[in-house]
CSV table of N, CA and C in Angstrom, one decimal:
chain,number,residue,atom,x,y,z
A,1,MET,N,13.8,3.8,-11.4
A,1,MET,CA,14.7,3.7,-10.3
A,1,MET,C,14.0,3.5,-8.9
A,2,TRP,N,13.0,4.3,-8.7
A,2,TRP,CA,12.3,4.2,-7.4
A,2,TRP,C,11.5,2.9,-7.2
A,3,GLU,N,10.9,2.4,-8.3
A,3,GLU,CA,10.2,1.1,-8.2
A,3,GLU,C,11.2,0.0,-7.9
A,4,GLY,N,12.3,-0.1,-8.5
A,4,GLY,CA,13.3,-1.1,-8.2
A,4,GLY,C,13.8,-1.0,-6.7
A,5,LEU,N,14.1,0.2,-6.3
A,5,LEU,CA,14.5,0.4,-4.9
A,5,LEU,C,13.4,0.0,-3.9
A,6,PHE,N,12.2,0.3,-4.3
A,6,PHE,CA,11.1,-0.1,-3.4
A,6,PHE,C,11.0,-1.6,-3.3
A,7,GLY,N,11.1,-2.3,-4.4
A,7,GLY,CA,11.1,-3.8,-4.4
A,7,GLY,C,12.3,-4.4,-3.6
A,8,PHE,N,13.5,-3.8,-3.8
A,8,PHE,CA,14.6,-4.2,-3.0
A,8,PHE,C,14.5,-4.1,-1.5
A,9,THR,N,14.0,-2.9,-1.1
A,9,THR,CA,13.9,-2.7,0.4
A,9,THR,C,12.8,-3.6,1.0
A,10,ASN,N,11.7,-3.7,0.2
A,10,ASN,CA,10.6,-4.6,0.7
A,10,ASN,C,11.1,-6.0,0.9
A,11,GLY,N,11.8,-6.5,-0.2
A,11,GLY,CA,12.3,-7.9,-0.1
A,11,GLY,C,13.3,-8.1,1.0
A,12,LEU,N,14.2,-7.1,1.2
A,12,LEU,CA,15.2,-7.2,2.3
A,12,LEU,C,14.5,-7.2,3.6
A,13,ALA,N,13.5,-6.4,3.8
A,13,ALA,CA,12.8,-6.3,5.1
A,13,ALA,C,12.1,-7.7,5.4
A,14,VAL,N,11.4,-8.2,4.3
A,14,VAL,CA,10.7,-9.5,4.5
A,14,VAL,C,11.7,-10.6,4.9
A,15,ILE,N,12.9,-10.6,4.3
A,15,ILE,CA,13.9,-11.6,4.7
A,15,ILE,C,14.3,-11.4,6.2
A,16,GLY,N,14.5,-10.2,6.6
A,16,GLY,CA,14.8,-9.9,8.0
A,16,GLY,C,13.7,-10.4,9.0
A,17,TRP,N,12.5,-10.1,8.6
A,17,TRP,CA,11.4,-10.6,9.5
A,17,TRP,C,11.3,-12.1,9.5
A,18,LEU,N,11.5,-12.7,8.4
A,18,LEU,CA,11.4,-14.2,8.4
A,18,LEU,C,12.5,-14.8,9.2
A,19,MET,N,13.7,-14.2,9.1
A,19,MET,CA,14.9,-14.6,10.0
A,19,MET,C,14.5,-14.4,11.4
A,20,LEU,N,13.9,-13.3,11.8
A,20,LEU,CA,13.6,-13.0,13.2
A,20,LEU,C,12.5,-14.0,13.7
A,21,ALA,N,11.5,-14.3,12.9
A,21,ALA,CA,10.5,-15.2,13.3
A,21,ALA,C,10.8,-16.7,13.3
A,22,PHE,N,11.7,-17.1,12.4
A,22,PHE,CA,11.8,-18.6,12.3
A,22,PHE,C,13.2,-19.1,12.5
A,23,LEU,N,14.3,-18.3,12.4
A,23,LEU,CA,15.7,-18.8,12.6
A,23,LEU,C,15.9,-18.9,14.1
A,24,PRO,N,16.9,-19.7,14.5
A,24,PRO,CA,17.3,-19.8,15.9
A,24,PRO,C,17.8,-18.4,16.4
A,25,ARG,N,17.5,-18.0,17.6
A,25,ARG,CA,17.9,-16.8,18.1
A,25,ARG,C,19.3,-16.9,18.7
A,26,LYS,N,20.2,-16.8,17.8
A,26,LYS,CA,21.7,-16.8,18.2
A,26,LYS,C,22.3,-15.5,17.9
A,27,PRO,N,23.4,-15.2,18.5
A,27,PRO,CA,24.1,-14.0,18.2
A,27,PRO,C,24.4,-13.7,16.7
A,28,LEU,N,24.7,-14.8,16.0
A,28,LEU,CA,24.9,-14.6,14.6
A,28,LEU,C,23.6,-14.1,13.8
A,29,THR,N,22.5,-14.7,14.2
A,29,THR,CA,21.3,-14.3,13.6
A,29,THR,C,20.9,-12.9,13.9
A,30,HIS,N,21.0,-12.5,15.2
A,30,HIS,CA,20.8,-11.2,15.6
A,30,HIS,C,21.7,-10.2,14.9
A,31,SER,N,22.9,-10.5,14.8
A,31,SER,CA,23.9,-9.6,14.1
A,31,SER,C,23.5,-9.5,12.6
A,32,ALA,N,23.2,-10.6,12.0
A,32,ALA,CA,22.8,-10.5,10.6
A,32,ALA,C,21.6,-9.7,10.4
A,33,ILE,N,20.6,-9.8,11.2
A,33,ILE,CA,19.4,-9.0,11.1
A,33,ILE,C,19.7,-7.5,11.3
A,34,LEU,N,20.5,-7.3,12.4
A,34,LEU,CA,20.8,-5.9,12.7
A,34,LEU,C,21.7,-5.2,11.7
A,35,PHE,N,22.8,-5.8,11.4
A,35,PHE,CA,23.8,-5.1,10.5
A,35,PHE,C,23.5,-5.4,9.0
A,36,LEU,N,23.1,-6.6,8.6
A,36,LEU,CA,22.9,-6.8,7.2
A,36,LEU,C,21.6,-6.3,6.7
A,37,VAL,N,20.6,-6.4,7.5
A,37,VAL,CA,19.2,-6.0,7.0
A,37,VAL,C,18.9,-4.6,7.5
A,38,VAL,N,18.8,-4.4,8.8
A,38,VAL,CA,18.5,-3.1,9.3
A,38,VAL,C,19.5,-2.1,8.9
A,39,GLY,N,20.8,-2.5,9.0
A,39,GLY,CA,21.9,-1.6,8.6
A,39,GLY,C,21.8,-1.2,7.1
A,40,LEU,N,21.6,-2.2,6.3
A,40,LEU,CA,21.5,-1.9,4.9
A,40,LEU,C,20.3,-1.0,4.5
A,41,LEU,N,19.1,-1.3,5.2
A,41,LEU,CA,18.0,-0.4,5.0
A,41,LEU,C,18.3,1.0,5.5
A,42,CYS,N,19.0,1.2,6.6
A,42,CYS,CA,19.4,2.5,7.0
A,42,CYS,C,20.3,3.2,6.0
A,43,LEU,N,21.3,2.4,5.5
A,43,LEU,CA,22.1,3.0,4.5
A,43,LEU,C,21.4,3.4,3.2
A,44,VAL,N,20.5,2.6,2.7
A,44,VAL,CA,19.7,3.0,1.6
A,44,VAL,C,18.9,4.3,1.9
A,45,TYR,N,18.3,4.3,3.1
A,45,TYR,CA,17.6,5.5,3.5
A,45,TYR,C,18.5,6.7,3.5
A,46,ALA,N,19.6,6.6,4.2
A,46,ALA,CA,20.5,7.7,4.4
A,46,ALA,C,21.0,8.3,3.0
A,47,VAL,N,21.4,7.4,2.1
A,47,VAL,CA,21.9,7.8,0.8
A,47,VAL,C,20.7,8.5,0.0
A,48,SER,N,19.6,7.9,0.0
A,48,SER,CA,18.4,8.4,-0.7
A,48,SER,C,18.0,9.8,-0.2
A,49,PHE,N,18.0,9.9,1.1
A,49,PHE,CA,17.6,11.1,1.8
A,49,PHE,C,18.6,12.2,1.5
A,50,ALA,N,19.9,11.8,1.6
A,50,ALA,CA,21.0,12.8,1.3
A,50,ALA,C,20.9,13.3,-0.1
A,51,LEU,N,20.7,12.4,-1.1
A,51,LEU,CA,20.6,12.8,-2.4
A,51,LEU,C,19.4,13.6,-2.7
A,52,PHE,N,18.3,13.4,-2.0
A,52,PHE,CA,17.1,14.2,-2.1
A,52,PHE,C,17.3,15.6,-1.6
A,53,LEU,N,17.9,15.7,-0.4
A,53,LEU,CA,18.2,17.0,0.2
A,53,LEU,C,19.1,17.8,-0.6
A,54,SER,N,20.1,17.1,-1.2
A,54,SER,CA,21.1,17.9,-2.0
A,54,SER,C,20.6,18.3,-3.4
A,55,GLY,N,19.4,17.7,-3.8
A,55,GLY,CA,18.9,18.0,-5.1
A,55,GLY,C,19.5,17.2,-6.2
A,56,SER,N,20.3,16.2,-5.8
A,56,SER,CA,21.1,15.4,-6.8
A,56,SER,C,20.2,14.3,-7.5
A,57,VAL,N,19.1,14.1,-6.9
A,57,VAL,CA,18.2,13.0,-7.4
A,57,VAL,C,16.8,13.6,-7.6
A,58,ASP,N,16.1,13.3,-8.6
A,58,ASP,CA,14.7,13.7,-8.8
A,58,ASP,C,13.8,12.7,-8.1
A,59,ILE,N,13.0,13.2,-7.2
A,59,ILE,CA,12.1,12.3,-6.4
A,59,ILE,C,10.9,11.8,-7.2
A,60,GLY,N,10.8,12.3,-8.4
A,60,GLY,CA,9.7,11.8,-9.3
A,60,GLY,C,8.5,12.7,-9.3
A,61,GLN,N,7.5,12.3,-10.0
A,61,GLN,CA,6.3,13.1,-10.3
A,61,GLN,C,5.5,13.4,-9.0
A,62,GLN,N,5.1,14.6,-8.8
A,62,GLN,CA,4.2,14.9,-7.7
A,62,GLN,C,2.8,15.0,-8.2
A,63,ALA,N,1.9,14.2,-7.7
A,63,ALA,CA,0.6,14.1,-8.2
A,63,ALA,C,-0.2,15.5,-8.0
A,64,GLY,N,0.1,16.1,-6.8
A,64,GLY,CA,-0.7,17.3,-6.5
A,64,GLY,C,0.1,18.6,-6.5
A,65,GLY,N,1.3,18.5,-7.1
A,65,GLY,CA,2.1,19.7,-7.1
A,65,GLY,C,2.6,20.2,-5.8
A,66,GLY,N,3.1,21.4,-5.6
A,66,GLY,CA,3.6,21.8,-4.4
A,66,GLY,C,5.1,21.5,-4.2
A,67,THR,N,5.7,22.2,-3.3
A,67,THR,CA,7.2,21.9,-3.1
A,67,THR,C,7.4,21.0,-1.9
A,68,PRO,N,8.1,19.9,-2.2
A,68,PRO,CA,8.3,18.9,-1.1
A,68,PRO,C,9.2,19.5,0.0
A,69,GLY,N,9.0,19.2,1.2
A,69,GLY,CA,9.9,19.6,2.3
A,69,GLY,C,9.3,19.2,3.6
A,70,PHE,N,9.8,19.8,4.7
A,70,PHE,CA,9.4,19.3,6.0
A,70,PHE,C,8.8,20.5,6.9
A,71,GLY,N,8.7,21.7,6.3
A,71,GLY,CA,8.3,22.8,7.1
A,71,GLY,C,6.8,23.0,7.4
A,72,SER,N,6.0,22.3,6.6
A,72,SER,CA,4.5,22.4,6.8
A,72,SER,C,3.9,21.1,6.3
A,73,ILE,N,2.6,20.9,6.7
A,73,ILE,CA,1.9,19.7,6.3
A,73,ILE,C,1.8,19.6,4.7
A,74,GLU,N,1.6,20.8,4.1
A,74,GLU,CA,1.6,20.8,2.6
A,74,GLU,C,2.9,20.3,2.0
A,75,GLN,N,4.0,20.7,2.6
A,75,GLN,CA,5.3,20.3,2.0
A,75,GLN,C,5.5,18.8,2.2
A,76,VAL,N,5.1,18.3,3.4
A,76,VAL,CA,5.3,16.9,3.7
A,76,VAL,C,4.3,16.1,2.8
A,77,ARG,N,3.1,16.6,2.6
A,77,ARG,CA,2.2,15.9,1.6
A,77,ARG,C,2.8,15.9,0.2
A,78,ALA,N,3.4,17.0,-0.2
A,78,ALA,CA,4.0,17.0,-1.6
A,78,ALA,C,5.1,16.0,-1.6
A,79,LEU,N,5.9,15.9,-0.6
A,79,LEU,CA,6.9,14.9,-0.6
A,79,LEU,C,6.4,13.5,-0.8
A,80,PHE,N,5.3,13.1,-0.1
A,80,PHE,CA,4.8,11.8,-0.1
A,80,PHE,C,3.9,11.6,-1.3
A,81,LEU,N,3.7,12.6,-2.1
A,81,LEU,CA,3.0,12.4,-3.4
A,81,LEU,C,3.9,12.1,-4.5
A,82,SER,N,5.2,11.9,-4.2
A,82,SER,CA,6.2,11.6,-5.2
A,82,SER,C,6.7,10.2,-5.0
A,83,ASP,N,7.1,9.5,-6.1
A,83,ASP,CA,7.6,8.1,-5.9
A,83,ASP,C,8.8,8.1,-5.0
A,84,GLY,N,9.7,9.1,-5.2
A,84,GLY,CA,10.9,9.1,-4.3
A,84,GLY,C,10.6,9.3,-2.9
A,85,GLY,N,9.7,10.2,-2.6
A,85,GLY,CA,9.3,10.5,-1.2
A,85,GLY,C,8.7,9.3,-0.6
A,86,VAL,N,7.8,8.5,-1.3
A,86,VAL,CA,7.2,7.3,-0.8
A,86,VAL,C,8.3,6.3,-0.5
A,87,VAL,N,9.2,6.1,-1.4
A,87,VAL,CA,10.2,5.1,-1.2
A,87,VAL,C,11.1,5.4,0.0
A,88,ILE,N,11.5,6.7,0.1
A,88,ILE,CA,12.4,7.1,1.2
A,88,ILE,C,11.6,7.0,2.5
A,89,GLY,N,10.4,7.4,2.6
A,89,GLY,CA,9.6,7.3,3.8
A,89,GLY,C,9.3,5.8,4.1
A,90,TRP,N,9.0,5.0,3.1
A,90,TRP,CA,8.8,3.6,3.4
A,90,TRP,C,10.0,2.9,3.9
A,91,THR,N,11.1,3.2,3.3
A,91,THR,CA,12.4,2.6,3.8
A,91,THR,C,12.6,3.0,5.3
A,92,HIS,N,12.3,4.2,5.7
A,92,HIS,CA,12.4,4.6,7.1
A,92,HIS,C,11.5,3.7,7.9
A,93,TYR,N,10.3,3.5,7.5
A,93,TYR,CA,9.4,2.6,8.3
A,93,TYR,C,9.9,1.2,8.4
A,94,LEU,N,10.4,0.7,7.3
A,94,LEU,CA,10.9,-0.7,7.2
A,94,LEU,C,12.1,-0.9,8.2
A,95,ALA,N,13.0,0.0,8.2
A,95,ALA,CA,14.2,-0.1,9.1
A,95,ALA,C,13.8,0.0,10.5
A,96,PHE,N,13.0,1.0,10.9
A,96,PHE,CA,12.6,1.2,12.3
A,96,PHE,C,11.7,0.1,12.8
A,97,ASP,N,10.8,-0.4,12.0
A,97,ASP,CA,9.9,-1.5,12.4
A,97,ASP,C,10.7,-2.8,12.7
A,98,LEU,N,11.6,-3.1,11.8
A,98,LEU,CA,12.4,-4.3,12.0
A,98,LEU,C,13.3,-4.1,13.2
A,99,PHE,N,13.9,-3.0,13.4
A,99,PHE,CA,14.8,-2.8,14.6
A,99,PHE,C,13.9,-3.0,15.8
A,100,THR,N,12.7,-2.4,15.8
A,100,THR,CA,11.8,-2.6,16.9
A,100,THR,C,11.4,-4.0,17.1
A,101,GLY,N,11.1,-4.8,16.0
A,101,GLY,CA,10.9,-6.2,16.1
A,101,GLY,C,12.0,-7.0,16.8
A,102,LEU,N,13.2,-6.6,16.4
A,102,LEU,CA,14.4,-7.3,16.9
A,102,LEU,C,14.5,-7.0,18.4
A,103,TRP,N,14.2,-5.8,18.8
A,103,TRP,CA,14.3,-5.4,20.3
A,103,TRP,C,13.2,-6.2,21.0
A,104,ILE,N,12.0,-6.3,20.4
A,104,ILE,CA,10.9,-7.1,21.1
A,104,ILE,C,11.3,-8.5,21.2
A,105,ALA,N,11.8,-9.1,20.2
A,105,ALA,CA,12.2,-10.5,20.2
A,105,ALA,C,13.3,-10.8,21.3
A,106,ARG,N,14.3,-9.9,21.3
A,106,ARG,CA,15.3,-10.1,22.4
A,106,ARG,C,14.8,-9.9,23.8
A,107,ASP,N,13.9,-8.9,24.0
A,107,ASP,CA,13.3,-8.6,25.2
A,107,ASP,C,12.4,-9.8,25.7
A,108,ALA,N,11.6,-10.3,24.7
A,108,ALA,CA,10.7,-11.4,25.0
A,108,ALA,C,11.6,-12.7,25.4
A,109,ASP,N,12.6,-12.9,24.6
A,109,ASP,CA,13.5,-14.1,24.9
A,109,ASP,C,14.0,-13.9,26.3
A,110,ALA,N,14.5,-12.7,26.7
A,110,ALA,CA,15.0,-12.5,28.0
A,110,ALA,C,14.0,-12.7,29.2
A,111,LYS,N,12.7,-12.6,28.8
A,111,LYS,CA,11.7,-12.7,29.8
A,111,LYS,C,11.0,-14.1,29.6
A,112,ASP,N,11.6,-15.0,28.9
A,112,ASP,CA,11.1,-16.3,28.7
A,112,ASP,C,9.8,-16.5,28.1
A,113,PHE,N,9.4,-15.6,27.2
A,113,PHE,CA,8.2,-15.7,26.4
A,113,PHE,C,8.5,-16.7,25.3
A,114,SER,N,7.6,-17.7,25.0
A,114,SER,CA,7.8,-18.6,24.0
A,114,SER,C,7.8,-17.9,22.6
A,115,ARG,N,8.4,-18.6,21.6
A,115,ARG,CA,8.4,-18.0,20.3
A,115,ARG,C,7.0,-17.9,19.8
A,116,ILE,N,6.1,-18.8,20.1
A,116,ILE,CA,4.7,-18.7,19.7
A,116,ILE,C,4.0,-17.5,20.3
A,117,ALA,N,4.3,-17.3,21.5
A,117,ALA,CA,3.7,-16.1,22.2
A,117,ALA,C,4.2,-14.8,21.7
A,118,GLN,N,5.4,-14.8,21.1
A,118,GLN,CA,6.0,-13.6,20.5
A,118,GLN,C,5.4,-13.2,19.1
A,119,LEU,N,5.0,-14.2,18.4
A,119,LEU,CA,4.6,-14.1,17.0
A,119,LEU,C,3.5,-13.0,16.9
A,120,PRO,N,2.4,-12.9,17.7
A,120,PRO,CA,1.4,-11.9,17.5
A,120,PRO,C,2.0,-10.5,17.6
A,121,PHE,N,3.0,-10.3,18.5
A,121,PHE,CA,3.6,-9.0,18.7
A,121,PHE,C,4.5,-8.6,17.5
A,122,LEU,N,5.2,-9.6,17.0
A,122,LEU,CA,6.1,-9.4,15.9
A,122,LEU,C,5.3,-9.1,14.6
A,123,ALA,N,4.2,-9.9,14.5
A,123,ALA,CA,3.3,-9.7,13.3
A,123,ALA,C,2.7,-8.3,13.4
A,124,ALA,N,2.2,-7.9,14.5
A,124,ALA,CA,1.6,-6.5,14.7
A,124,ALA,C,2.6,-5.5,14.4
A,125,THR,N,3.9,-5.7,14.8
A,125,THR,CA,4.9,-4.7,14.6
A,125,THR,C,5.3,-4.7,13.1
A,126,PHE,N,5.3,-5.8,12.4
A,126,PHE,CA,5.5,-5.9,11.0
A,126,PHE,C,4.5,-5.1,10.2
A,127,MET,N,3.2,-5.3,10.6
A,127,MET,CA,2.1,-4.7,9.8
A,127,MET,C,1.8,-3.2,10.3
A,128,ALA,N,2.0,-2.9,11.6
A,128,ALA,CA,1.6,-1.6,12.1
A,128,ALA,C,2.5,-1.3,13.3
A,129,GLY,N,3.7,-1.0,13.0
A,129,GLY,CA,4.8,-0.9,13.9
A,129,GLY,C,4.4,-0.4,15.4
A,130,PRO,N,3.8,0.8,15.5
A,130,PRO,CA,3.6,1.3,16.8
A,130,PRO,C,2.5,0.5,17.6
A,131,VAL,N,1.6,-0.2,16.8
A,131,VAL,CA,0.6,-1.0,17.5
A,131,VAL,C,1.3,-2.2,18.1
A,132,GLY,N,2.2,-2.8,17.4
A,132,GLY,CA,2.9,-4.0,17.9
A,132,GLY,C,3.8,-3.6,19.1
A,133,LEU,N,4.4,-2.5,19.0
A,133,LEU,CA,5.3,-2.0,20.1
A,133,LEU,C,4.5,-1.7,21.4
A,134,LEU,N,3.4,-1.0,21.2
A,134,LEU,CA,2.5,-0.6,22.3
A,134,LEU,C,2.0,-1.9,23.0
A,135,SER,N,1.5,-2.9,22.2
A,135,SER,CA,1.0,-4.1,22.7
A,135,SER,C,2.1,-4.8,23.5
A,136,TRP,N,3.3,-4.9,23.0
A,136,TRP,CA,4.4,-5.5,23.7
A,136,TRP,C,4.7,-4.8,25.0
A,137,LEU,N,4.8,-3.5,24.9
A,137,LEU,CA,5.1,-2.7,26.1
A,137,LEU,C,4.1,-2.9,27.3
A,138,VAL,N,2.8,-3.1,26.9
A,138,VAL,CA,1.8,-3.3,27.9
A,138,VAL,C,2.0,-4.7,28.5
A,139,VAL,N,2.2,-5.7,27.6
A,139,VAL,CA,2.4,-7.1,28.1
A,139,VAL,C,3.7,-7.3,28.9
A,140,ARG,N,4.8,-6.7,28.4
A,140,ARG,CA,6.1,-6.8,29.1
A,140,ARG,C,6.1,-6.2,30.4
A,141,GLU,N,5.3,-5.1,30.6
A,141,GLU,CA,5.3,-4.4,31.9
A,141,GLU,C,4.6,-5.3,32.9
A,142,ARG,N,3.5,-5.9,32.5
A,142,ARG,CA,2.8,-6.8,33.4
A,142,ARG,C,3.7,-8.0,33.8
A,143,SER,N,4.4,-8.6,32.8
A,143,SER,CA,5.3,-9.7,33.0
A,143,SER,C,6.4,-9.3,33.9
A,144,ALA,N,7.0,-8.1,33.7
A,144,ALA,CA,8.1,-7.6,34.5
A,144,ALA,C,7.7,-7.4,35.9
A,145,ARG,N,6.5,-6.9,36.1
A,145,ARG,CA,6.0,-6.7,37.5
A,145,ARG,C,5.8,-8.1,38.3
A,146,LYS,N,5.3,-9.0,37.5
A,146,LYS,CA,5.1,-10.4,38.1
A,146,LYS,C,6.4,-11.1,38.5
A,147,THR,N,7.3,-11.0,37.6
A,147,THR,CA,8.6,-11.7,37.8
A,147,THR,C,9.7,-10.9,38.4
A,148,GLY,N,9.5,-9.6,38.5
A,148,GLY,CA,10.5,-8.7,39.0
A,148,GLY,C,11.7,-8.5,38.1
A,149,ARG,N,11.5,-8.8,36.8
A,149,ARG,CA,12.6,-8.7,35.8
A,149,ARG,C,12.2,-7.6,34.8
A,150,GLY,N,12.7,-6.4,35.1
A,150,GLY,CA,12.4,-5.2,34.3
A,150,GLY,C,13.2,-5.2,33.1
């Protein structure tokens, strides 16, 4: 079950990123990315997380033992040592990174950055979310100061 869900969420996220990078930036495209891709990733995350918290679903084998949870580093480690914990956590990353990429693209469009200039920030956000976001925040701040467009 977890392997299939992992493949589904990865494929969905890649489709969203490809749409963001290469399709025209129109309201319909933005809505499709936000509601059909990010929204669906959020739904998968919410349902998986709720099932995990309720004990309704087995999160899979834990390689190092321990009780999964959020109260200590040992509990979080135990959570991520299970297939279910990895898929739930990964889906969280996929949803938030794509949402962040969408915000970067919209913000860059509003500040008249070319699509080519945006690609490195989107790629960095796709591969290492906070690195791409931080890079964009530094560049956008400089641009906003120059143009007076915050």
